[in-house]
């Protein structure tokens, strides 16, 4: 490839994925679901959820478009760094547009930053930077487009395409697929499909009810999510099976740790979701739904620690890091679980303050009954 091609092809590839995802997100029908977030009039926001369909269709469209245009599907892996740079630029441009546009006033929610369209009004740079980073509002929408839901979906789809592309790249380079790569790809695919399948549960999470759409979310989903979350992938697709003297038991540990993490995370999130939509339900599977004041769950996953779902997420990240980090012998894959620890420890602290203010004495009662923040008997 010429230098120009080297730059142009990854940009076109990225454009193809994100543009297809965006168009499909608009045209593919989805079920209408009431969310947890309320609008300024106190009514639950109505979401159109088509995540899984769009996720799968975008992957098919990308594969077909690559085939028809004689472009290699493996470009996402062979030119990973260029794709990442373009994604970074795209994230920056989109965030800047969001900042300059200001709030989508007619859809302002109760959580939005007070509107001021004139960015020149700002008294100080720090305030502007804060709004640029965090965003103006919680749930910017334009007709059928809910930007927050779209960004999460686009990031997950691009990440899955990176994973599949890595698999194809590895096979076309070595005419075989190594076991560590298979384990990694299965775990990451499970993580992503599960995420889009449970889109309705995500409506009840912190990201949806507490975080605005700005640079952090737009750049985070378009660039950081597909490229940092797959940081362990290149180590695996660039290595030939025989090059790494890998150990089967490490793969087994990876799978076990991942599954335990998944059960804790999905179990806690689903238990809370069931409780939020109907507090009168007495059981979640075989777990009795006990609560404090009918508001805070104290049984099952929520009785083990106050955020056992965070522990689950960290364990899944460890499971994903093991194939590349241990077997591949690289330190890079470990950045992924380290990032989760830093993110979730900080988030638990923020959430604790939020819940303390919201639930007051009920929260004190809960913390005395469930003293562990994330890891039972440890932290
Ligand atoms: P939680 O699902 O723990 O949500 C916290 C909220 O749940 C609280 O603000 C409170 O909200 C409510 N709550 C807290 N304790 C209780 C209780 N005992 N009973 C009932 N409700 C309670 O956290 P997140 O939304 O941050 O995380 C959701 C999932 O997403 C987790 O599995 C997390 O690991 C994952 N995650 C994934 C990330 C990724 O990048 N892959 C990033 C961050 C999170 P309320 O005011 O509504 O009661």
Tab-separated table of C-alpha atoms and ligand atoms in Angstrom, residues 36 191 205-206 209 229 265 269 272 276 295-297 302 307 309-310 313 340 343-344 347 351 354-355 358-359 363 366, ligand 1:
chain	number	residue	atom	x	y	z
A	36	UNK	CA	-35.220	4.587	34.783
A	191	UNK	CA	-19.093	-10.040	27.184
A	205	UNK	CA	-27.139	1.649	35.509
A	206	UNK	CA	-25.038	4.598	36.662
A	209	UNK	CA	-28.797	7.901	35.077
A	229	UNK	CA	-10.675	-2.781	25.872
A	265	UNK	CA	-21.922	-9.120	37.612
A	269	UNK	CA	-27.395	-6.348	37.796
A	272	UNK	CA	-31.433	-5.086	40.963
A	276	UNK	CA	-36.504	-1.762	40.476
A	295	UNK	CA	-35.830	0.578	48.589
A	296	UNK	CA	-32.469	-1.092	49.089
A	297	UNK	CA	-31.896	-4.761	48.448
A	302	UNK	CA	-26.581	-7.215	47.249
A	307	UNK	CA	-21.067	-3.563	44.662
A	309	UNK	CA	-21.139	-6.481	40.400
A	310	UNK	CA	-17.931	-4.400	40.285
A	313	UNK	CA	-16.538	-6.963	36.241
A	340	UNK	CA	-11.263	-1.475	35.854
A	343	UNK	CA	-12.511	3.113	37.480
A	344	UNK	CA	-14.726	1.063	39.732
A	347	UNK	CA	-17.077	4.991	41.016
A	351	UNK	CA	-21.974	6.187	44.166
A	354	UNK	CA	-24.815	9.769	45.959
A	355	UNK	CA	-26.673	6.973	47.766
A	358	UNK	CA	-30.440	10.028	48.472
A	359	UNK	CA	-31.282	7.314	51.018
A	363	UNK	CA	-28.156	3.843	53.493
A	366	UNK	CA	-27.559	-0.853	54.647
B	1	LIG	P1	-24.762	-0.340	40.106
B	1	LIG	O1	-25.492	-1.239	39.196
B	1	LIG	O2	-24.242	-0.935	41.365
B	1	LIG	O3	-25.727	0.870	40.410
B	1	LIG	C1	-25.581	1.707	41.504
B	1	LIG	C2	-26.962	2.224	41.844
B	1	LIG	O4	-27.794	1.149	42.224
B	1	LIG	C3	-26.986	3.173	43.006
B	1	LIG	O5	-26.690	4.481	42.606
B	1	LIG	C4	-28.415	3.048	43.459
B	1	LIG	O6	-29.227	3.752	42.536
B	1	LIG	C5	-28.686	1.565	43.253
B	1	LIG	N1	-28.407	0.755	44.413
B	1	LIG	C6	-27.268	0.718	45.131
B	1	LIG	N2	-27.359	-0.211	46.100
B	1	LIG	C7	-28.572	-0.769	45.977
B	1	LIG	C8	-29.260	-1.789	46.686
B	1	LIG	N3	-28.710	-2.420	47.723
B	1	LIG	N4	-30.497	-2.112	46.291
B	1	LIG	C9	-31.082	-1.488	45.254
B	1	LIG	N5	-30.497	-0.511	44.547
B	1	LIG	C10	-29.242	-0.170	44.894
B	1	LIG	O7	-23.524	0.331	39.420
B	1	LIG	P2	-23.258	0.794	37.943
B	1	LIG	O8	-24.492	1.311	37.344
B	1	LIG	O9	-22.060	1.661	38.029
B	1	LIG	O10	-22.807	-0.542	37.198
B	1	LIG	C11	-23.680	-1.407	36.502
B	1	LIG	C12	-22.861	-2.488	35.834
B	1	LIG	O11	-22.078	-1.944	34.795
B	1	LIG	C13	-21.899	-3.181	36.797
B	1	LIG	O12	-21.863	-4.561	36.534
B	1	LIG	C14	-20.590	-2.557	36.454
B	1	LIG	O13	-19.515	-3.387	36.788
B	1	LIG	C15	-20.742	-2.337	34.966
B	1	LIG	N6	-19.859	-1.312	34.456
B	1	LIG	C16	-19.191	-1.609	33.312
B	1	LIG	C17	-18.321	-0.705	32.785
B	1	LIG	C18	-17.611	-1.057	31.552
B	1	LIG	O14	-16.879	-0.229	31.068
B	1	LIG	N7	-17.753	-2.254	31.027
B	1	LIG	C19	-18.104	0.609	33.373
B	1	LIG	C20	-18.849	0.810	34.567
B	1	LIG	C21	-19.710	-0.119	35.058
B	1	LIG	P3	-30.731	4.226	42.838
B	1	LIG	O15	-30.634	5.640	43.196
B	1	LIG	O16	-31.411	4.020	41.549
B	1	LIG	O17	-31.305	3.372	43.891
